[in-house]
Coordinates of C-alpha atoms and ligand atoms in Angstrom, one line a residue:
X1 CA 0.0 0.0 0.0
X2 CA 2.5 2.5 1.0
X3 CA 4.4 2.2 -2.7
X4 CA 5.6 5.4 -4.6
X5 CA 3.3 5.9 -7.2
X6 CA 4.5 5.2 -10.5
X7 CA 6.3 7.4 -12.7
X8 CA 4.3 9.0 -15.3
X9 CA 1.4 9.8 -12.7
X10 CA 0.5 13.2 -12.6
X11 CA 1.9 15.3 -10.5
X12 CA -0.4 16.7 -7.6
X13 CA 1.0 19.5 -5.5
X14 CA 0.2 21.7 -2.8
X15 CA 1.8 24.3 -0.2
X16 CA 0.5 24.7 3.2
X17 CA 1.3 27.5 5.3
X18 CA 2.4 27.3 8.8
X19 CA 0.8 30.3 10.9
X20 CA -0.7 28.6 13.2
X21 CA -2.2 25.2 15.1
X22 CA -3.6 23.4 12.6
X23 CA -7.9 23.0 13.3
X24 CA -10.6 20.5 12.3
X25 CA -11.5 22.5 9.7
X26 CA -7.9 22.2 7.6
X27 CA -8.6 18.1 8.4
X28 CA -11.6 18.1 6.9
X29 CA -11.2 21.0 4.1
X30 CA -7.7 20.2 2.8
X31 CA -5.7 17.3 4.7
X32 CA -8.2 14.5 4.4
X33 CA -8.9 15.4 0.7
X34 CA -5.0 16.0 0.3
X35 CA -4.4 12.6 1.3
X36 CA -7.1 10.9 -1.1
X37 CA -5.1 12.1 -4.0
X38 CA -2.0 10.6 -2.9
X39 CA -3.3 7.2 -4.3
X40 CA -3.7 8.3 -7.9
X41 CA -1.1 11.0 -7.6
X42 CA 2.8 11.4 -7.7
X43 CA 2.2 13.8 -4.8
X44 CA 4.0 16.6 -3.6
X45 CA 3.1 18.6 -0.1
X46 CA 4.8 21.2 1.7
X47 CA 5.5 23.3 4.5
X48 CA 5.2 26.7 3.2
X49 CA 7.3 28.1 5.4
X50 CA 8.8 31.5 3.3
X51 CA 5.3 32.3 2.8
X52 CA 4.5 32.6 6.1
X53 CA 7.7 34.7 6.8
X54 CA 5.5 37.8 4.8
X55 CA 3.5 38.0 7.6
X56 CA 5.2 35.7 11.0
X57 CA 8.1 37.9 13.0
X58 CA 8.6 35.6 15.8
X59 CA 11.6 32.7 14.8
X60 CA 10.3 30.6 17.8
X61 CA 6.7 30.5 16.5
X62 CA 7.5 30.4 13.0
X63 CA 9.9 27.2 13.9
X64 CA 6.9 25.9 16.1
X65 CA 4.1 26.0 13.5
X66 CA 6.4 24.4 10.5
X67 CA 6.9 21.3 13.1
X68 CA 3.5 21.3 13.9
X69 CA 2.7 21.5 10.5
X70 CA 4.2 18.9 9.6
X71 CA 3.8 16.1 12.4
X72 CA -0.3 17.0 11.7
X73 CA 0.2 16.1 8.3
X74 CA 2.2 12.7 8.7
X75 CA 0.0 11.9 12.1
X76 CA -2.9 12.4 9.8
X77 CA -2.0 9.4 7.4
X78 CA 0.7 11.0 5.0
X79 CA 3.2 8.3 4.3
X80 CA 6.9 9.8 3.2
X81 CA 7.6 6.9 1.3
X82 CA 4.5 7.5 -1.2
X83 CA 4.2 11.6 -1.1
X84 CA 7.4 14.1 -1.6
X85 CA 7.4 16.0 1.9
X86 CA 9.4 19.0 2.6
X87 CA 9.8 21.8 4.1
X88 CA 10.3 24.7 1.5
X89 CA 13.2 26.7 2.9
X90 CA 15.3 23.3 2.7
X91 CA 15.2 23.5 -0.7
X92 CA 17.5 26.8 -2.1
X93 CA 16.6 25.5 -5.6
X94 CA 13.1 27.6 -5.0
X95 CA 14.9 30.4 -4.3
X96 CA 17.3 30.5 -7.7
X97 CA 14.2 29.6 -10.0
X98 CA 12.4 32.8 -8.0
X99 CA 14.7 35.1 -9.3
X100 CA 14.8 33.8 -13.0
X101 CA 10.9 34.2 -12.8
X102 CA 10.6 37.4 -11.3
X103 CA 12.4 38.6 -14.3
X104 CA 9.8 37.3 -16.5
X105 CA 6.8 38.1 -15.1
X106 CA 5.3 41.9 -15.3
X107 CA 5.0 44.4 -12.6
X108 CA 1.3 44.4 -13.4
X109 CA 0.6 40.9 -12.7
X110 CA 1.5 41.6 -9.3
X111 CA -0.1 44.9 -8.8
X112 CA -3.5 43.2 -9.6
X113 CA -2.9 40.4 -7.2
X114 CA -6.2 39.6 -4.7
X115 CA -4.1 39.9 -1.7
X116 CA -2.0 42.8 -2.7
X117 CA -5.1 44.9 -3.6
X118 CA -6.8 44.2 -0.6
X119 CA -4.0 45.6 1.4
X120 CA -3.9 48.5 -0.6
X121 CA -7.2 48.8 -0.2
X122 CA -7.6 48.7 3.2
X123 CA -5.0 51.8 3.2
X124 CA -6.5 54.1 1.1
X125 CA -9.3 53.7 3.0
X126 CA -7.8 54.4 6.0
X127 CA -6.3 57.6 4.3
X128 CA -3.4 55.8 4.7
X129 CA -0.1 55.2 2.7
X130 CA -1.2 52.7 -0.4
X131 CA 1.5 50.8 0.4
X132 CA 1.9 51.3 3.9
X133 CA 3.0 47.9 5.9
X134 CA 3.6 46.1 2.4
X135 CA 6.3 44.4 2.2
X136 CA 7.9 42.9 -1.0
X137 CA 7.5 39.6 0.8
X138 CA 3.7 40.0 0.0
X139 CA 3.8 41.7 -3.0
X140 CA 6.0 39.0 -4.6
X141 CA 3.9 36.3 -3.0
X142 CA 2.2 34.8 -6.1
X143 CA 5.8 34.7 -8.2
X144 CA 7.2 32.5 -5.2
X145 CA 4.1 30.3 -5.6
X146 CA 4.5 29.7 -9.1
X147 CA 8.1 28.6 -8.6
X148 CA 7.2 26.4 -5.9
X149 CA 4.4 24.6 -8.4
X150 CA 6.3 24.9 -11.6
X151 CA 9.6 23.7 -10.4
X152 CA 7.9 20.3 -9.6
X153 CA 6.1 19.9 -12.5
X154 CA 3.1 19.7 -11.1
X155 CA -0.6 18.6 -13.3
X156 CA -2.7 20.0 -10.6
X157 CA -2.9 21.9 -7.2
X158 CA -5.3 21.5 -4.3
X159 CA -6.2 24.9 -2.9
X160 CA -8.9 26.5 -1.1
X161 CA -10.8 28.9 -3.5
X162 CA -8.8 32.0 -2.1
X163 CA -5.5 30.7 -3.7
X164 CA -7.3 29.8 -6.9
X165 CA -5.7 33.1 -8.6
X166 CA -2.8 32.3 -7.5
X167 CA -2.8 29.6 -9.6
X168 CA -4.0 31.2 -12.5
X169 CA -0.9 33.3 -12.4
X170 CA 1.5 30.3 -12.1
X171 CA 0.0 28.9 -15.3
X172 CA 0.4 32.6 -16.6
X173 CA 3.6 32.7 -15.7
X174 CA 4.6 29.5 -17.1
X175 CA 2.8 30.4 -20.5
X176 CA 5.2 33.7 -20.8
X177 CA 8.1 31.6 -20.2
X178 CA 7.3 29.0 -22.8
X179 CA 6.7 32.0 -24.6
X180 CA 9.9 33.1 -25.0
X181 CA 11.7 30.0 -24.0
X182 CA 9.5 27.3 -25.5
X183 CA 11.9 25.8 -27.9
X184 CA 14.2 24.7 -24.8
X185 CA 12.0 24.2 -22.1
X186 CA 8.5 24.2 -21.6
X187 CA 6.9 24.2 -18.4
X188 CA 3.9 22.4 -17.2
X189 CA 1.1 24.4 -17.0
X190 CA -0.5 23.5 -14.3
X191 CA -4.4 23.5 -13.0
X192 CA -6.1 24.0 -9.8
X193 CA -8.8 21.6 -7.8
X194 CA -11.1 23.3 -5.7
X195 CA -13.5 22.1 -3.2
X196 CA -17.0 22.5 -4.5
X197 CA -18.3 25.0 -1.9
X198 CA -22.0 24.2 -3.2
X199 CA -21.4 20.8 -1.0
X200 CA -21.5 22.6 1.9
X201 CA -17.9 21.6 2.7
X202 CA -17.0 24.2 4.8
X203 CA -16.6 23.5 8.6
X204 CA -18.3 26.3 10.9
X205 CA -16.4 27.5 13.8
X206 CA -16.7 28.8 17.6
X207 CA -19.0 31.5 16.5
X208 CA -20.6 29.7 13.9
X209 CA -19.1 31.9 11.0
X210 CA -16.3 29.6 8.9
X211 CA -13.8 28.0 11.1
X212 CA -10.8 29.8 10.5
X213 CA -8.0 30.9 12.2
X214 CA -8.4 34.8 11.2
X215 CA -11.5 34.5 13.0
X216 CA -10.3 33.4 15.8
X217 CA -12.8 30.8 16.4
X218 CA -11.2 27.5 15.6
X219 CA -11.2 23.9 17.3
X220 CA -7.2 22.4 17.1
X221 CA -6.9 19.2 16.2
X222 CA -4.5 18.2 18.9
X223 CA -6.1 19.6 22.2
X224 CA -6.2 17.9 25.4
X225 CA -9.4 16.0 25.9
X226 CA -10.6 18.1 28.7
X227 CA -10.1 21.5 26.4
X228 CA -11.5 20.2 23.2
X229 CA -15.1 19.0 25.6
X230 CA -14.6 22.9 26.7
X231 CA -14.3 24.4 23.0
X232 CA -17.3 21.9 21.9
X233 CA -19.7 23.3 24.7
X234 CA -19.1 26.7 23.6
X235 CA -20.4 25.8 19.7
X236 CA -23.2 28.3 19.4
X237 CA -27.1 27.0 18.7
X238 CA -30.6 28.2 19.3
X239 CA -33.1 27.9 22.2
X240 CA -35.4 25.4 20.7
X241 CA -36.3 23.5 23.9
X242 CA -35.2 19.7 23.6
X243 CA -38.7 18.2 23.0
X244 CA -39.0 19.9 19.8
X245 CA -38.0 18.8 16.4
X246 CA -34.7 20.3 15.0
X247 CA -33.5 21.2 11.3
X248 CA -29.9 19.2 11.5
X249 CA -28.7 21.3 8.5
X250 CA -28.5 24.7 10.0
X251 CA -27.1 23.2 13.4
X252 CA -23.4 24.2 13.5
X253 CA -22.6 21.2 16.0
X254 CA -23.9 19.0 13.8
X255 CA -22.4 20.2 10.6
X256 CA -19.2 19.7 12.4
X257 CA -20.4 16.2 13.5
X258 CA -21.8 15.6 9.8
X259 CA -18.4 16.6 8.0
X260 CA -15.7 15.2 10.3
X261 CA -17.1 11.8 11.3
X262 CA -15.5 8.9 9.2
X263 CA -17.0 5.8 7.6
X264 CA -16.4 4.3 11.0
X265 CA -19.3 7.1 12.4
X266 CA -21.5 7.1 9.7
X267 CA -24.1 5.5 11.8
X268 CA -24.3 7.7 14.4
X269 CA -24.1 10.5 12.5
X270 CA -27.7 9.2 10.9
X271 CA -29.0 7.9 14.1
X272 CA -28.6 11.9 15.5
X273 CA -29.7 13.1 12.1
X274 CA -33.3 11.3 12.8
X275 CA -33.3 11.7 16.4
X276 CA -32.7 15.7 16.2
X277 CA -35.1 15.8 13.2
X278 CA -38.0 14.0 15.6
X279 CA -37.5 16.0 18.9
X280 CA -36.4 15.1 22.2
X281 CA -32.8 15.3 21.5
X282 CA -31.5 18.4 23.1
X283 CA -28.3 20.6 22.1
X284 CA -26.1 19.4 25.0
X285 CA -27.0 15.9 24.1
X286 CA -25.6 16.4 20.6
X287 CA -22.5 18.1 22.0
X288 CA -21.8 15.1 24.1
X289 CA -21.9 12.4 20.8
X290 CA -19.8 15.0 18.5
X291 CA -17.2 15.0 21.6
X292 CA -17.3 11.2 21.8
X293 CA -16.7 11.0 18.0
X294 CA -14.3 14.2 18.1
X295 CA -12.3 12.3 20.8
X296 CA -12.1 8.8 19.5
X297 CA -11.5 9.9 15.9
X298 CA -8.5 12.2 17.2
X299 CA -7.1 10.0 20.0
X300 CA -4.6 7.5 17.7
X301 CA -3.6 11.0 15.7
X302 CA -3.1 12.6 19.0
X303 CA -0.6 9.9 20.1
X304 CA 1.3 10.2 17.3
X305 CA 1.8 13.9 16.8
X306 CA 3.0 14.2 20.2
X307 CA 5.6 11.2 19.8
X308 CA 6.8 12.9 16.7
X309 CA 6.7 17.0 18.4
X310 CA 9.3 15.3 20.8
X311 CA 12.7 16.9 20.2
X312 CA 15.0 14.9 18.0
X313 CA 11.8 12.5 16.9
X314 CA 11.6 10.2 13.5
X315 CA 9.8 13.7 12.2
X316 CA 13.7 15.6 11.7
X317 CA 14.5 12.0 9.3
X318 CA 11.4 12.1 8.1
X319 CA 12.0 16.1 6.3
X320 CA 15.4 15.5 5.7
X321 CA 14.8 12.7 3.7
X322 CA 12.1 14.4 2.0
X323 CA 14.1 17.4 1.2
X324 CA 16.7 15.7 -0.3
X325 CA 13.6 14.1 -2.7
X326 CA 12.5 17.5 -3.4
X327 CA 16.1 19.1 -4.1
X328 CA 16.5 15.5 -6.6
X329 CA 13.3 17.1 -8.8
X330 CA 13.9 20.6 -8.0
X331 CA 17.5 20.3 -9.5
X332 CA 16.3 18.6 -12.4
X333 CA 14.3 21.0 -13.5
X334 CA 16.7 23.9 -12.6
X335 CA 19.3 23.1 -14.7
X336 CA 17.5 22.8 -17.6
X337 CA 16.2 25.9 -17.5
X338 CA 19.3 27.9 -16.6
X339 CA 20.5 25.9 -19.5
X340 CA 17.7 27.0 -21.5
X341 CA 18.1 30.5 -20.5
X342 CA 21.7 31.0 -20.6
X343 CA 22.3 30.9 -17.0
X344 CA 25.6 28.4 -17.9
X345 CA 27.9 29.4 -14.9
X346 CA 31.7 26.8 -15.4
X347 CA 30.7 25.4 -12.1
X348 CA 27.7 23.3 -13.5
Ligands
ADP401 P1 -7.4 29.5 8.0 O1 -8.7 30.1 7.4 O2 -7.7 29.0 9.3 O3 -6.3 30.5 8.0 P2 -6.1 28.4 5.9 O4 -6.4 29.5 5.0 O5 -4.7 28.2 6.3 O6 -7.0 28.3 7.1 O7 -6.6 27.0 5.2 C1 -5.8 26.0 4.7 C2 -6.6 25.0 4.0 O8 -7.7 24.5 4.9 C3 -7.4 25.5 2.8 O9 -7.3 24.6 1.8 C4 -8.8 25.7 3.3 O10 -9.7 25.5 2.2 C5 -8.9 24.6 4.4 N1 -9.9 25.1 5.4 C6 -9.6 26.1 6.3 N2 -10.7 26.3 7.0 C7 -11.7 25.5 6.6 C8 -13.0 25.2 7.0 N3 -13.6 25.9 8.0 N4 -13.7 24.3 6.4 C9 -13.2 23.6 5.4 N5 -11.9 23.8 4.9 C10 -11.2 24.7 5.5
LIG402 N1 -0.3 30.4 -0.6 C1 -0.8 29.2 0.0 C2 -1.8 29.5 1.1 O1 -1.7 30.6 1.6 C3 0.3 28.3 0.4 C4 1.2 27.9 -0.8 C5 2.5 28.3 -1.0 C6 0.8 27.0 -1.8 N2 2.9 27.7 -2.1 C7 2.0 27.0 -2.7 C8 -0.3 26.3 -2.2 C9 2.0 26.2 -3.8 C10 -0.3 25.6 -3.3 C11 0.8 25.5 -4.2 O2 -2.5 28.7 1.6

């Protein structure tokens, strides 16, 4: 089972960025569906770790969340020996291919970026600066991303919608290279996958609004039992009185419940459908089951990310190995396109 995929798969890819304790809804929104492509995938996941440098200024915490990161992903089920698993600073061939694109790509790309203009926004606004509290980190952002997803070659990215432009500008970017450079090297141009939000697949939060960590109103994966019964009392619902029937669908506990219970739950989660939709099941009562399935779900994954947060755990071998993987491809694709550009230092 836990066999590289063949070569010749497509390539799936994807960055995550480590600014904070990963929560149920990254599990459910973009782990979980993450993993599932690693069986028909030559996959390639990383810690994004640059990318949070445009905005994290404390080395502990930034060192904290890439670990954390990264032991959530391999507690989840990620197996290093099928998916390419790195963290992205361990790998300087990013940074040389970032310079070589950020000569090809034009100012106004950038300058028309989501993020970028929403900063801007906000400014004016304000009657502020434009560019007050930019820094080039953020405004070079998107060219950074396309390296890390064209110097891997990647067929397709899994992103939450926001990063869907993002995207689109590494395929953009990739096109005006091929442009120019086509008759050397061509990159990939790649595609995104994005979750169908019509599904209703996104988790709701502490305040019922989308579980997010801007918000301020996520559930960690990895609490302590005692904490995570705490955070699921505080999961907002009405005052229909516990005789009376309930519409499940519109009950934020048991979206959660709905959402994040495995093939292993599905039962209960129709039992409490029907029970809820026939009254006499009240809200605490429903707390109480999506705690028990919370809990037993989490307990194994628990276990393991603590074992491998330990100092000097498997989880160092684990992203050494892997970045050596990733410098293997990165290089690869490097030197043919310094070689394709003219970039033909003795040395090589
Ligand atoms: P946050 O909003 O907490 O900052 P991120 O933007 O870092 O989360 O999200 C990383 C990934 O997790 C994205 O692919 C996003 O779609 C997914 N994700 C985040 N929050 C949720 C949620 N509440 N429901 C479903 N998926 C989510
Ligand atoms: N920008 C992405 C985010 O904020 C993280 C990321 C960095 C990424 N590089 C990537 C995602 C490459 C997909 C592909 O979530």
């Amino acid at each position: 089972m836990s066999q590289a995929v063949t070569s010749g798969a497509k390539v799936s890819l994807t960055g995550i960025k480590p600014t904070g304790e990963p929560h149920l809804g990254n599990l459910v929104g973009a782990i979980r569906p993450a993993l599932t492509l690693t069986e028909a995938y030559d996959s390639v996941y990383f810690i994004a770790d640059y990318h949070a440098l445009t905005s994290l200024r404390d080395p502990k915490e930034l060192r904290q969340y890439t670990r954390s990161v990264a032991a959530t992903w391999l507690a989840a089920g990620l197996d290093p020996k099928r998916t390419t698993f790195y963290v992205q600073s361990d790998v300087p061939e990013i940074f040389e291919l970032n310079w070589a694109l950020s000569c090809m790509t034009a100012k106004g790309l950038m300058n028309r970026a989501h993020a970028y203009k929403a900063a801007r926004d906000k400014n004016v606004e304000a009657g502020e600066d434009p560019d007050a509290g930019v820094n080039m980190g953020l405004y070079n952002y998107p060219i950074l991303m396309a390296v890390d997803i064209l110097i891997m070659e990647s067929d397709v990215v899994p992103v939450g919608r926001d990063q869907l432009q993002h995207v689109e500008y590494a395929a953009d970017i990739a096109g005006s290279f091929n442009h120019v450079y086509g008759k050397n090297y061509t990159f990939k141009v790649p595609e995104a996958i994005v979750p169908d939000e019509s599904r209703g697949q996104t988790l709701p939060g502490l305040d019922g609004r989308k579980m997010s960590k801007s918000y301020d109103n996520t559930i960690p994966l990895f609490l302590p039992e005692k904490k995570l019964l705490k955070l699921v009392r505080r999961i907002p619902t009405d005052s229909t009185p516990v005789e009376e029937p309930k519409d499940p669908s519109t009950s934020a506990p048991f979206r959660i419940l709905e959402q994040f219970a495995s093939a292993d739950h599905a039962h209960v989660v129709e039992d409490t459908r029907k029970r809820l939709e026939a009254g006499g099941m009240g809200w605490g009562e429903l707390k109480n089951v999506l705690f028990e399935v919370l809990n037993t779900e989490i307990a194994p994954l628990r276990e393991r990310y603590d074992a491998l947060m330990e100092p000097g755990s498997e989880l160092d071998t684990v992203l050494a190995e892997g970045a050596q993987k990733a410098r293997d491809r990165a290089g690869r694709v490097l030197s043919q396109v310094r070689e394709a550009i003219g970039l033909t230092g003795v040395a090589r």
